[in-house]
Each structure stands twice: as structure tokens, then as C-alpha cells.
CSV table of C-alpha atoms in Angstrom, one decimal:
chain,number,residue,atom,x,y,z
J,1,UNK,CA,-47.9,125.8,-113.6
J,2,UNK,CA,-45.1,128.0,-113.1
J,3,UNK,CA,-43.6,129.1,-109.9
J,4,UNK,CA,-43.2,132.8,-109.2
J,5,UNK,CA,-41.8,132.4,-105.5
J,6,UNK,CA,-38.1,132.6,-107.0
J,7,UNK,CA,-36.0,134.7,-108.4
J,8,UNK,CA,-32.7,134.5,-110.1
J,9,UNK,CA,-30.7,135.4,-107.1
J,10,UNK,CA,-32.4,132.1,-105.8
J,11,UNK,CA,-31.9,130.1,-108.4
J,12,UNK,CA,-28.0,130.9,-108.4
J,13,UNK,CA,-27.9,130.1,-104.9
J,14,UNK,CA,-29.9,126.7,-105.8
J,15,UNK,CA,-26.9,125.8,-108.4
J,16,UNK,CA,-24.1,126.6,-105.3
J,17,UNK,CA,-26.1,124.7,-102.6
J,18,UNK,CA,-26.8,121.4,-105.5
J,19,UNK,CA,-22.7,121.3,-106.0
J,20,UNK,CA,-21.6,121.9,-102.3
J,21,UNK,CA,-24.0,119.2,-101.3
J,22,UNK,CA,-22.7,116.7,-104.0
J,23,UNK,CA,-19.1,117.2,-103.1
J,24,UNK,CA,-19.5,117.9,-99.1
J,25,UNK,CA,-22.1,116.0,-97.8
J,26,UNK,CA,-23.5,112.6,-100.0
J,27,UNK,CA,-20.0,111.2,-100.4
J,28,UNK,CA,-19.7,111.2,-96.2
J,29,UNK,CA,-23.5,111.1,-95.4
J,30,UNK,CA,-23.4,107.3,-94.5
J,31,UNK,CA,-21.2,108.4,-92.5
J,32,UNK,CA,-23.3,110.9,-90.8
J,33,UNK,CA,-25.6,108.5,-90.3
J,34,UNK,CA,-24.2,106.1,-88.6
J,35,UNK,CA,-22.7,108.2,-86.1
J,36,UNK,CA,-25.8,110.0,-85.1
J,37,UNK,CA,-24.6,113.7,-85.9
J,38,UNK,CA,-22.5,115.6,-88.4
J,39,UNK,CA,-19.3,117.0,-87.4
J,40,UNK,CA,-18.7,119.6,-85.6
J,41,UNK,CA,-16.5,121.3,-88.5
J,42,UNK,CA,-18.9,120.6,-90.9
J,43,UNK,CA,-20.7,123.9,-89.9
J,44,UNK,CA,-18.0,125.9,-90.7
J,45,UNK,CA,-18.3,125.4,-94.2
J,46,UNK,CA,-21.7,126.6,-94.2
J,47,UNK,CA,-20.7,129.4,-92.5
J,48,UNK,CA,-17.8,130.0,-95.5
J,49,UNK,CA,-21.0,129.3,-97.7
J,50,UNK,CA,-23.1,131.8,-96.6
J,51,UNK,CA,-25.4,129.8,-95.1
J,52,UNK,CA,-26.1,131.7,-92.1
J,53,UNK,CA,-25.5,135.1,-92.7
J,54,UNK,CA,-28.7,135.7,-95.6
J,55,UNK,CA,-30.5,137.4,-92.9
J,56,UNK,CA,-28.4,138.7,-91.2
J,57,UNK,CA,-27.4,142.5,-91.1
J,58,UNK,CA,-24.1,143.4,-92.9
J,59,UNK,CA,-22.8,145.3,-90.5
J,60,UNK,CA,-22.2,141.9,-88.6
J,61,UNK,CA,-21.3,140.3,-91.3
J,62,UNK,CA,-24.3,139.2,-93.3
J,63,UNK,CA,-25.6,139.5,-96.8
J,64,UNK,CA,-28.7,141.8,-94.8
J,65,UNK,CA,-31.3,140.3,-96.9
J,66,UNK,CA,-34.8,140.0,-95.4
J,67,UNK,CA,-36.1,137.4,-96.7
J,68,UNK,CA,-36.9,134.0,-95.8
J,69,UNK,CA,-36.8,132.4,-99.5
J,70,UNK,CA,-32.6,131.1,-99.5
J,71,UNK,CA,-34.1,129.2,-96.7
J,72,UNK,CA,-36.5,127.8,-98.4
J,73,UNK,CA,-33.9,126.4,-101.6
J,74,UNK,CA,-32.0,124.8,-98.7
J,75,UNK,CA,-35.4,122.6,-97.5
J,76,UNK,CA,-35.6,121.9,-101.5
J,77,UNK,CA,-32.4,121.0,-102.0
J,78,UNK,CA,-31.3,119.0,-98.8
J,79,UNK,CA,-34.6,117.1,-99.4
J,80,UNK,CA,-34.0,116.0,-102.9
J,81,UNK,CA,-30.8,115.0,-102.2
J,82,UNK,CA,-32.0,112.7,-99.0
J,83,UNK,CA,-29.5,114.2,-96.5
J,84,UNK,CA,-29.8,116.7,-93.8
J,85,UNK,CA,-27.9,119.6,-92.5
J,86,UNK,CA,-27.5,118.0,-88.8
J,87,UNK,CA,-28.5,121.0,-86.3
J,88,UNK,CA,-28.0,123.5,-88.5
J,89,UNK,CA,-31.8,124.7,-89.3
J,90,UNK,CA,-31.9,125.6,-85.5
J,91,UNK,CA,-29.1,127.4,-85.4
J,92,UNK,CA,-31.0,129.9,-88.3
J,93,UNK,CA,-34.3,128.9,-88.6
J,94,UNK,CA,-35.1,128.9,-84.4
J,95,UNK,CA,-32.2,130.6,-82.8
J,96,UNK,CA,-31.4,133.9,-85.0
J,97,UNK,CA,-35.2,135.3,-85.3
J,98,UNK,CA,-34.7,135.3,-81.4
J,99,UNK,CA,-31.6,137.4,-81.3
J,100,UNK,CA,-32.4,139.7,-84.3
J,101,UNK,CA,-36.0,140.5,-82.1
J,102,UNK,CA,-34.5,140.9,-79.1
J,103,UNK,CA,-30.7,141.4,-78.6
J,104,UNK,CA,-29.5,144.9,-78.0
J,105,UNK,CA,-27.0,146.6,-80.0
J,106,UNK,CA,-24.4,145.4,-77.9
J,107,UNK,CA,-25.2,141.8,-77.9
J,108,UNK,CA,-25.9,141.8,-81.1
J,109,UNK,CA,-22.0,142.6,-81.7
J,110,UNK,CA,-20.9,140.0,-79.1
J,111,UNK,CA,-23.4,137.1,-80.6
J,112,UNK,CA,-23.6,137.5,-84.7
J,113,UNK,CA,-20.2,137.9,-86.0
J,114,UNK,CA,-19.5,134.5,-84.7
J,115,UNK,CA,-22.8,132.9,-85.2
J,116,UNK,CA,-22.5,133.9,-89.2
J,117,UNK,CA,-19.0,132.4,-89.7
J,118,UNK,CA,-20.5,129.0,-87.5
J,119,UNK,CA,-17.8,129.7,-84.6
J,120,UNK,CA,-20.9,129.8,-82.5
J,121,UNK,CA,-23.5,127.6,-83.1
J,122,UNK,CA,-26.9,128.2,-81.5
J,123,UNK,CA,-29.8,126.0,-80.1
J,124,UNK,CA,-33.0,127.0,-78.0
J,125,UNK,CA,-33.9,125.0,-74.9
J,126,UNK,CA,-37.7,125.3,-74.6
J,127,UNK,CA,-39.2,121.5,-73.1
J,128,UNK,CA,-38.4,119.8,-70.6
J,129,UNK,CA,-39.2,116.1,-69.7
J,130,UNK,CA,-42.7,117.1,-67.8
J,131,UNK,CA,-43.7,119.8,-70.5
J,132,UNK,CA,-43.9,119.1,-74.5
J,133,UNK,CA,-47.1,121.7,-76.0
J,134,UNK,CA,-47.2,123.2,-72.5
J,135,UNK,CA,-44.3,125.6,-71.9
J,136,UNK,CA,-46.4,127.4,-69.2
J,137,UNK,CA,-45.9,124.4,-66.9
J,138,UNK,CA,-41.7,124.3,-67.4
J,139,UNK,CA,-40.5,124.2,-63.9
J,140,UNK,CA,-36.6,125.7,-64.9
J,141,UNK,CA,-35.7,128.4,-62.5
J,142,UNK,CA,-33.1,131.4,-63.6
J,143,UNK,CA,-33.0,133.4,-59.6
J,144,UNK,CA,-31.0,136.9,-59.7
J,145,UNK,CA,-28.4,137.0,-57.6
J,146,UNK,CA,-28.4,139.7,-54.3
J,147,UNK,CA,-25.7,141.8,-55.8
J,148,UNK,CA,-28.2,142.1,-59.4
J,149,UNK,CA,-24.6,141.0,-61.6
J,150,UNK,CA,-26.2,137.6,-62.9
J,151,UNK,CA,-28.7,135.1,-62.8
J,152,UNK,CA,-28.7,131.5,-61.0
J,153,UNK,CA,-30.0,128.9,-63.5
J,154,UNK,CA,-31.3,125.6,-62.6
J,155,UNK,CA,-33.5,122.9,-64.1
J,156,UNK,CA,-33.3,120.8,-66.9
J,157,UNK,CA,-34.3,120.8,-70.7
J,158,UNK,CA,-34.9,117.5,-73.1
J,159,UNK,CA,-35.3,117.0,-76.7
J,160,UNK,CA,-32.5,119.9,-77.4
J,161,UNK,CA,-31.6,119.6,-81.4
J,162,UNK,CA,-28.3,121.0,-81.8
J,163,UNK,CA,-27.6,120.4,-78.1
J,164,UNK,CA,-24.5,118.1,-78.7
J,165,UNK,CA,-22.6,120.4,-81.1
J,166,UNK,CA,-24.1,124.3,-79.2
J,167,UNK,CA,-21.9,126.9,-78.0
J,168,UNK,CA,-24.8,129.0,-77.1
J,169,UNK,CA,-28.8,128.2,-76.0
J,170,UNK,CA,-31.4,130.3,-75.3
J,171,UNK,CA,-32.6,129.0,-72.2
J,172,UNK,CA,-36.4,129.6,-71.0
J,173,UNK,CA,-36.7,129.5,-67.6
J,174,UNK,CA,-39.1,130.8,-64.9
J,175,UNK,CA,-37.7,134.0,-63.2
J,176,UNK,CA,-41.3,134.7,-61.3
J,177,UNK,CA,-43.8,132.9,-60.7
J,178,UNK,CA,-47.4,132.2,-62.8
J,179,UNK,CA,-50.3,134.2,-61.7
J,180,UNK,CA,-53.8,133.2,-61.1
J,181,UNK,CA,-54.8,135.0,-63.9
J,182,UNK,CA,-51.8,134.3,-66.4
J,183,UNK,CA,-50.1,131.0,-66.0
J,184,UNK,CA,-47.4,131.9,-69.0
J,185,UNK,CA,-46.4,135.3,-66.5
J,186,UNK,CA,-42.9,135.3,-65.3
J,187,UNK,CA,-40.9,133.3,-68.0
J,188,UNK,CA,-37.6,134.5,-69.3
J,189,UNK,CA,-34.8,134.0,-71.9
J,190,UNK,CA,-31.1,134.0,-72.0
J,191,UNK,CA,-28.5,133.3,-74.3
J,192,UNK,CA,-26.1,130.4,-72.0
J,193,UNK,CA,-22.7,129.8,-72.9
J,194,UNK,CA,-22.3,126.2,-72.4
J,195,UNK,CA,-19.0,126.6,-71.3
J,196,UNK,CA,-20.3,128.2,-68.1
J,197,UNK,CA,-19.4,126.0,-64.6
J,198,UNK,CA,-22.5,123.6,-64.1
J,199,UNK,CA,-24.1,123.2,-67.3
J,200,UNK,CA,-23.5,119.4,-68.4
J,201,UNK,CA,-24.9,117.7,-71.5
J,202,UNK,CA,-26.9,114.6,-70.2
J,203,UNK,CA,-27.5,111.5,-73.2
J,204,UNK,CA,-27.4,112.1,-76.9
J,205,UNK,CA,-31.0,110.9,-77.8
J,206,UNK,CA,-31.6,108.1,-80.1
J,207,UNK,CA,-34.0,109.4,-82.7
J,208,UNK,CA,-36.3,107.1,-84.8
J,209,UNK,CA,-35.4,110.0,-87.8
J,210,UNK,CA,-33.7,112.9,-88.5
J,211,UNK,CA,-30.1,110.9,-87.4
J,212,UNK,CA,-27.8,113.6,-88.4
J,213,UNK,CA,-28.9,116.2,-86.0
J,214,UNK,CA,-27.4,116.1,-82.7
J,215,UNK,CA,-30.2,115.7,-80.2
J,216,UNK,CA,-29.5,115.8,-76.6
J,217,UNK,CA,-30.5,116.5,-72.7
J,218,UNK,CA,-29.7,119.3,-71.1
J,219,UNK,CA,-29.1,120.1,-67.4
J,220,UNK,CA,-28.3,123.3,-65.4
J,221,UNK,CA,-27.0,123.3,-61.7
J,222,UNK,CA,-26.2,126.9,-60.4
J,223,UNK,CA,-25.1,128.1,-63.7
J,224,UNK,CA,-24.5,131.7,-63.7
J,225,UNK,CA,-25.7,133.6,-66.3
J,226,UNK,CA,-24.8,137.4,-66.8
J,227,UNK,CA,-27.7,139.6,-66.3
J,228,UNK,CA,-26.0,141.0,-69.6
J,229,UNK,CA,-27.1,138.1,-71.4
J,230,UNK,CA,-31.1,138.3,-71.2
J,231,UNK,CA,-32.6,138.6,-74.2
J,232,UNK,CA,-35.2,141.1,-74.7
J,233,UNK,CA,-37.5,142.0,-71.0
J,234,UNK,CA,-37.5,139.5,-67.9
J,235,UNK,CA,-40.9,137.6,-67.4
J,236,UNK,CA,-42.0,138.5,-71.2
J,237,UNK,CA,-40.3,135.5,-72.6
J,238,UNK,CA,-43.6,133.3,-73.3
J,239,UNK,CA,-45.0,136.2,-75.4
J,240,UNK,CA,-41.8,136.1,-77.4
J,241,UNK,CA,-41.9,132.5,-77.8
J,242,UNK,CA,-45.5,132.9,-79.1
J,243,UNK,CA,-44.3,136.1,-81.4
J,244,UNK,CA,-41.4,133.5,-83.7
J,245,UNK,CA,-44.0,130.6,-83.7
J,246,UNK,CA,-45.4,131.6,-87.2
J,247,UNK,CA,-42.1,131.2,-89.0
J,248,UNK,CA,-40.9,127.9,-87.1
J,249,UNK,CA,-44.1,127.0,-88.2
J,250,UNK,CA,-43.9,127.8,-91.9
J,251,UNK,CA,-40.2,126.4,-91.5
J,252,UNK,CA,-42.0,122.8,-90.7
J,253,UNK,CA,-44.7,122.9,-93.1
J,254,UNK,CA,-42.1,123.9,-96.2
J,255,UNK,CA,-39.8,121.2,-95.1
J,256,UNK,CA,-42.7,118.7,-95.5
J,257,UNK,CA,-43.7,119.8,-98.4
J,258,UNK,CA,-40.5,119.4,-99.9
J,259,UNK,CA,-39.7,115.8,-98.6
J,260,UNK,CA,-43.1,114.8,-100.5
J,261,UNK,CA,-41.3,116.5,-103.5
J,262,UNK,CA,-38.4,114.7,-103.2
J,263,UNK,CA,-40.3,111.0,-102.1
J,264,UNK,CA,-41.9,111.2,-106.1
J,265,UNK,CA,-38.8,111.5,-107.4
J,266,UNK,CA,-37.0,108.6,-105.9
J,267,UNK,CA,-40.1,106.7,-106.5
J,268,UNK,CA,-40.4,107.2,-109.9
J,269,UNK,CA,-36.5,106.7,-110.4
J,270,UNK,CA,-36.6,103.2,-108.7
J,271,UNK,CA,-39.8,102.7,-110.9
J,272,UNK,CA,-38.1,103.0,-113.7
J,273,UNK,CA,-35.4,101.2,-112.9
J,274,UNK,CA,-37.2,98.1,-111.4
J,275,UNK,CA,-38.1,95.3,-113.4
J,276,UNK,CA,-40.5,92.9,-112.3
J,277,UNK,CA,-42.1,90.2,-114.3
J,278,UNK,CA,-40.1,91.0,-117.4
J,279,UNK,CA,-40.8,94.9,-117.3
J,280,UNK,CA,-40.3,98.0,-115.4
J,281,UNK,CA,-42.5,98.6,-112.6
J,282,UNK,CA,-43.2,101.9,-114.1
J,283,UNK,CA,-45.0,100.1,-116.4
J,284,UNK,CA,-48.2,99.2,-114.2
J,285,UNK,CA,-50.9,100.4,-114.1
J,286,UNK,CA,-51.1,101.0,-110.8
J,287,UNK,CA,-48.0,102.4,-110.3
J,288,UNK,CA,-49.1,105.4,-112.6
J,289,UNK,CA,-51.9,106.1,-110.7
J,290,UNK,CA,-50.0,106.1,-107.5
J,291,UNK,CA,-47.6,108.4,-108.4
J,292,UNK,CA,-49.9,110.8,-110.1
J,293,UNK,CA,-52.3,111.0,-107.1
J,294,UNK,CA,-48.9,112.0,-105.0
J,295,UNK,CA,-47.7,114.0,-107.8
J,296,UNK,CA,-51.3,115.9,-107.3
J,297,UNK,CA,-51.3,116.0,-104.0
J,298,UNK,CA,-47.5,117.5,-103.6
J,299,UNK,CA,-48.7,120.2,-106.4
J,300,UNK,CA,-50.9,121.6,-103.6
J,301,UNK,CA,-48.3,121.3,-101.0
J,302,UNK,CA,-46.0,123.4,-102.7
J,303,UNK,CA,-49.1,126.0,-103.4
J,304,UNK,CA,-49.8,126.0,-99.7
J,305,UNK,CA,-46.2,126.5,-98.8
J,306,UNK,CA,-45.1,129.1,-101.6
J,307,UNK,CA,-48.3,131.3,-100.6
J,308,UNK,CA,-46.9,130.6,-96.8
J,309,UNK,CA,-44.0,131.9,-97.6
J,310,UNK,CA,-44.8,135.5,-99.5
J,311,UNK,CA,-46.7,136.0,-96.9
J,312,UNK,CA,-44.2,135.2,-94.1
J,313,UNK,CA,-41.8,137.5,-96.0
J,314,UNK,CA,-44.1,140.2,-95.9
J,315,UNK,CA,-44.9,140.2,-92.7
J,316,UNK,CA,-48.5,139.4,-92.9
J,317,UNK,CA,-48.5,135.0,-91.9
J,318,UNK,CA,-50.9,135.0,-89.1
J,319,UNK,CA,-50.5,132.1,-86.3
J,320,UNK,CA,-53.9,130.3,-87.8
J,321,UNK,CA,-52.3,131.0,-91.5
J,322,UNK,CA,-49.1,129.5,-90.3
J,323,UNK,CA,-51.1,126.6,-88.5
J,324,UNK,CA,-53.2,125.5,-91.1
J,325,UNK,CA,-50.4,125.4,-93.9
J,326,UNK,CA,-48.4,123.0,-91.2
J,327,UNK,CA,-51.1,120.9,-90.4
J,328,UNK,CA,-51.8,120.3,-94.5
J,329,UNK,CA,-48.1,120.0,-95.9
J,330,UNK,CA,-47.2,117.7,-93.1
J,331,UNK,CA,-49.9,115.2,-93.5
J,332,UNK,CA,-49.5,115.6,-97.1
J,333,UNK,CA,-46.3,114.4,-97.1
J,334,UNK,CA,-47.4,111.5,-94.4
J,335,UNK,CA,-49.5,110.4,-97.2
J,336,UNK,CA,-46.9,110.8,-100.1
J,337,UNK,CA,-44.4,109.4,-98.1
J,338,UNK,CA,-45.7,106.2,-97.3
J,339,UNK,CA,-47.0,105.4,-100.7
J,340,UNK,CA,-43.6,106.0,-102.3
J,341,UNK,CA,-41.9,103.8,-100.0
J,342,UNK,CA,-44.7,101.2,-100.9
J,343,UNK,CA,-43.8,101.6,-104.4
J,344,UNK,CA,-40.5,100.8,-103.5
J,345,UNK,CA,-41.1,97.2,-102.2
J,346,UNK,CA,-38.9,95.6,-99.6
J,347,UNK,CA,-36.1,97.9,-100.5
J,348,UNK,CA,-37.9,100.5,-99.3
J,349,UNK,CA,-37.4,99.6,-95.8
J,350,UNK,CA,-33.9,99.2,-96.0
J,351,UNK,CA,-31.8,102.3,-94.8
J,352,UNK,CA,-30.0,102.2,-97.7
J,353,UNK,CA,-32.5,103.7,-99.5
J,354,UNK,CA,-33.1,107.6,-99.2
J,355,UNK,CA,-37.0,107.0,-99.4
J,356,UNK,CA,-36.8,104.7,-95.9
J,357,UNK,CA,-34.6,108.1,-93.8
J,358,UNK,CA,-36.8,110.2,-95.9
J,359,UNK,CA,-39.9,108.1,-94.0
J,360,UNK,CA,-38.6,108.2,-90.3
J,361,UNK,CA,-36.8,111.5,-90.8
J,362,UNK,CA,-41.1,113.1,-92.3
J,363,UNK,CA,-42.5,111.5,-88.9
J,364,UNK,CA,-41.6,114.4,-86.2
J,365,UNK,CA,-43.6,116.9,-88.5
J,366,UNK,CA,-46.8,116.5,-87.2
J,367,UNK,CA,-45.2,116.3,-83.7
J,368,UNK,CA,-42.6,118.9,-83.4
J,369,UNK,CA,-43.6,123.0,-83.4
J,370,UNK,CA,-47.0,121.6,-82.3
J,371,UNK,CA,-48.9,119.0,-83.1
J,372,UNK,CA,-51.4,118.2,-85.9
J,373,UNK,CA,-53.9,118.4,-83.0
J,374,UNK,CA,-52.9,121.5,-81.6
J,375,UNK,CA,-53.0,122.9,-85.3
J,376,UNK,CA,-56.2,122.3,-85.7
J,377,UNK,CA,-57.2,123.8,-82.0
J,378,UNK,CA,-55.8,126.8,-83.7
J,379,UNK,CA,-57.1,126.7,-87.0
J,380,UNK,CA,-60.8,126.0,-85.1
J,381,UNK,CA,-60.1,128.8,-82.7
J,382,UNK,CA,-60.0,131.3,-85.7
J,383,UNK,CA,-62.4,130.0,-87.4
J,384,UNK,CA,-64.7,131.1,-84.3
J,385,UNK,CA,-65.4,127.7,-83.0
């Protein structure tokens, strides 16, 4: 069938984004990998790129275009080339919807300029060790001071991706306290420099996947944050949080789908390659069938997402919508995944191998941006049940 999702303008940035990746990031991915991040200069070529001014508005030096689709050629690409970005898809895929939805004019002139050209890079500090799915419960504090000039954070944040490498992190933190009736009343955001006197990185986790994004622990001891850096209205922040949830959604589920994409081609490449018993292990029987069922299975996937996505960029994804295509295009590629590692053999296991990152790096996407089991809370709660 023939995909309609693209244009030509997307497949010209496909071609740039396929040679960059080639020359800039498999020849030092091993790299990468081993040293649990990318580098911190690394970013700046994908600011040079483009990379994270599409959406942005020209005036601060984007390309202005509202669309989500370059984004979604960057999960293709990256995918079938079995690397990663490091922190990067937080920097555009979490952080900016924040700042374009809720920075004035003004910040919007202090923040952009530098977080298109990758001077800046952004991250967004929502759980903390005691709350994963239930941000209500975050216990972070952000006081204003007597004299009203800034606020007084202090708390601590965990699973931060990005957090190594950040210059700036929306923080949300508790500035009044829940009420009986509304326990997600009274939480807040604000854009931190991590410069700022008393904010310290705590460990660089040690991820089962995803190895090239810096993830880390955060901590916050009477920093002071400008009252000139809260981003949209104080105590509204949970609503906000709820508002961008449909796209970081989408983001997860189109990701997925593409790492399926991607584990049926390195499958059938090492299929055909592989010789066992005096012939190529595409040859079995078996091995047909199990890449045609995935093949079938990632067909749908990229339905799901591509329908996910038109209506993501025209504004019409609902928060079920955006549920149920994560909770299918993740366990999808779960399924996919595994079998295409199993077609692999023992070398499937070794690190070497894209398919065995591709394996650990799939896992967190029925985890992360909610679970599969809160998706499907969601999905039932719509469906009236």
C-alpha cells in the first residue's frame, strides 16, 4: 500500500538525515555506547542541521513549520540505522511543546534562539523516586520568597533523560498545597538554569536500553528561581502536563512502530546472510513465516501511527486516540522485536548486533509516558467502562 503521510519536503529531509547519520553518528556510535551518552557537542550539529528549529517560529530562528511529520522521519531513520540521538528527542519532543504553550513573548526571546542552535539544551523533570504514574503525589516544593523576586526550590527529581547534558529543566514542583477535592491543585513549572547555586546532578543512571541518552538524578537545595521564569500560571502546572500528554504519547507509539520496522530488516539481512546446514536461513520454512507474520503485524503499526500522526497535526489526537495507538505500536513491536532477535540466534544477544540494543533500547515503551496498563485505564475509561 502506499503511504500518503509524506511529502516531498519529507522525503528530502529523509535523504539529509540518512547521510548525516552515516557520516556523524555510526562510525562513533560504539563509542556512544560504551560511554553511556553522546557528547555534549554532538548537539550542536543538529542544531546546524535543523533539527530543532522545524517547529519553531522563524522569528526565533526556526523553519516555523507546524507540523509534527520531520519528527517522525527522524524515529524512521534513527531506528533503521540502530543508533539513537542521546537526549535529544526531549529536548524537542518533551521540552519545546512546553515553552511554545506557555512562555511569554519575552521568554520566548530569552529561551529559543539558543534552544534552536543546541546552545541550550532542555529536559523536563517530572518524577521523582516516590512518584512514577502519580505526579499528584510529587513532594518538590518551589516557596516564593517575601520580597515576591523569585522562588525557593527544593526536592528532588529521578529518571531525568537529558539530565547529564541540560542547561535548562522544567521543573514541576508543588507551590500550594492539594485540596480535598483536587489532589493535582497547586503544582507549578519553571524553566531552571542548572547553573543556578544548589542544584547538583546526583548518579548518571545505568539503563538496561537506550545507552546513549544521558539519564540522571536530579536534586534541588534552595535554588532560586526567578519569578520571571514560570512558565505559563502558578498551581496550573498538572493541567498542562495533562494538555502535551497526547503528543509525548504519539512520540512513543511512532517510535515503536518504527523499531519493529527496522527489527524486519536486520532480520531478514542476517537471514540472508546466514548459512546453516549448507543454506541460508532465509531459506526455511519457518523463517518465512516468521518474518511475514512481523512484516504483517508492523504493516498495522505503521497504519496506526501514520493515522496518529494526521491527526496529531491537525489538532484533533484525543488523550484515548493517543492512548490506544501507544498501547498497540508498543506491544507490537514487543512482539516483533523478540522474534527477530530469535531469528538471529546466539548473535542476537550479543551487543554487537543492532537487533540486541534495538531489544533493550524497545523495552521502556510500555513503561515510559504511561504504562500499557494505564493505557488501557484510559482506553476503558472512554470507552464508558
Amino acid at each position: 500500500m502506499r503511504r500518503t503521510v509524506f511529502n516531498e519536503d519529507h522525503e528530502a529531509f529523509r535523504e539529509t538525515l540518512r547521510a548525516f547519520i552515516e557520516a556523524e553518528v555510526v562510525p562513533v556510535y560504539d563509542d556512544w555506547f560504551a560511554a553511556g551518552q553522546a557528547p555534549r557537542d554532538f548537539y550542536y550539529k543538529l542544531g546546524d542541521l535543523g533539527v530543532f528549529g522545524i517547529s519553531v517560529p522563524e522569528e526565533f530562528g526556526g523553519a516555523g513549520l507546524d507540523t509534527h511529520k520531520f519528527e517522525a522521519v527522524l524515529y524512521e531513520e534513527t531506528a533503521r540505522a540502530g543508533v539513537q540521538f542521546g537526549g535529544s528527542g526531549v529536548h524537542v519532543l518533551l521540552a519545546l511543546p512546553y515553552i511554545k504553550m506557555l512562555a511569554t513573548d519575552e521568554q520566548k526571546k530569552w529561551y529559543l534562539p539558543k534552544f534552536v542552535t543546541g546552545e541550550e539544551m532542555w529536559a523536563i523533570a517530572m518524577t521523582e523516586p516516590g512518584t512514577g504514574s502519580d505526579l499528584a503525589g510529587m513532594k518538590t516544593t518551589a516557596r516564593l520568597s517575601e520580597d515576591g523576586t523569585h522562588y525557593v526550590l527544593n526536592g528532588s527529581k529521578t529518571f531525568i533523560t537529558g539530565g547529564v547534558h541540560a542547561d535548562k529543566v522544567i521543573v514541576c514542583a508543588r507551590t500550594a498545597a492539594p485540596t480535598a477535592e483536587d489532589r493535582r491543585h497547586g503544582i507549578s513549572l519553571f524553566a531552571v538554569d542548572t547553573k543556578s547555586e544548589g542544584y547538583s546532578i546526583g548518579r548518571k543512571l545505568d539503563k538496561l536500553g537506550l545507552r546513549t541518552s544521558d539519564t540522571a538524578e536530579l536534586a534541588f537545595v534552595d535554588v532560586k528561581v526567578p519569578v520571571e521564569d514560570l512558565l505559563g500560571e502558578e498551581n496550573k502546572g498538572f493541567y498542562y502536563l495533562g494538555h502535551n500528554l497526547a503528543s509525548e504519547r504519539w512520540g512513543i507509539a511512532f517510535g515503536a512502530y518504527a523499531q519493529a520496522k527496522a527489527a524486519v530488516r536486520f532480520a531478514k539481512q542476517y537471514v540472508q546472510d546466514r548459512t546453516v546446514f549448507g543454506k541460508p536461513v532465509a531459506h526455511f520454512q519457518n523463517t518465512k513465516f516468521e518474518l511475514a507474520a512481523c512484516q504483517a503485524e508492523v504493516d498495522a503499526a505503521e497504519a496506526v501511527a501514520d493515522r496518529a500522526l494526521e491527526a496529531l497535526d491537525a489538532g484533533e489526537l484525543t488523550p484515548a486516540e493517543a492512548a490506544s495507538a501507544k498501547l498497540f505500536c508498543t506491544e507490537v513491536a514487543h512482539r516483533v522485536i523478540d522474534r527477530c532477535l530469535q531469528l538471529h540466534g546466539g548473535y542476537g544477544y550479543m551487543n554487537e548486533y543492532p537487533i540486541a540494543r534495538l531489544y533493550a533500547d524497545n523495552r521502556v515503551n510500555r513503561i515510559y509516558g504511561g504504562t500499557s496498563e494505564i493505557m488501557k485505564t484510559i482506553i476503558a475509561k472512554d470507552m464508558g467502562l
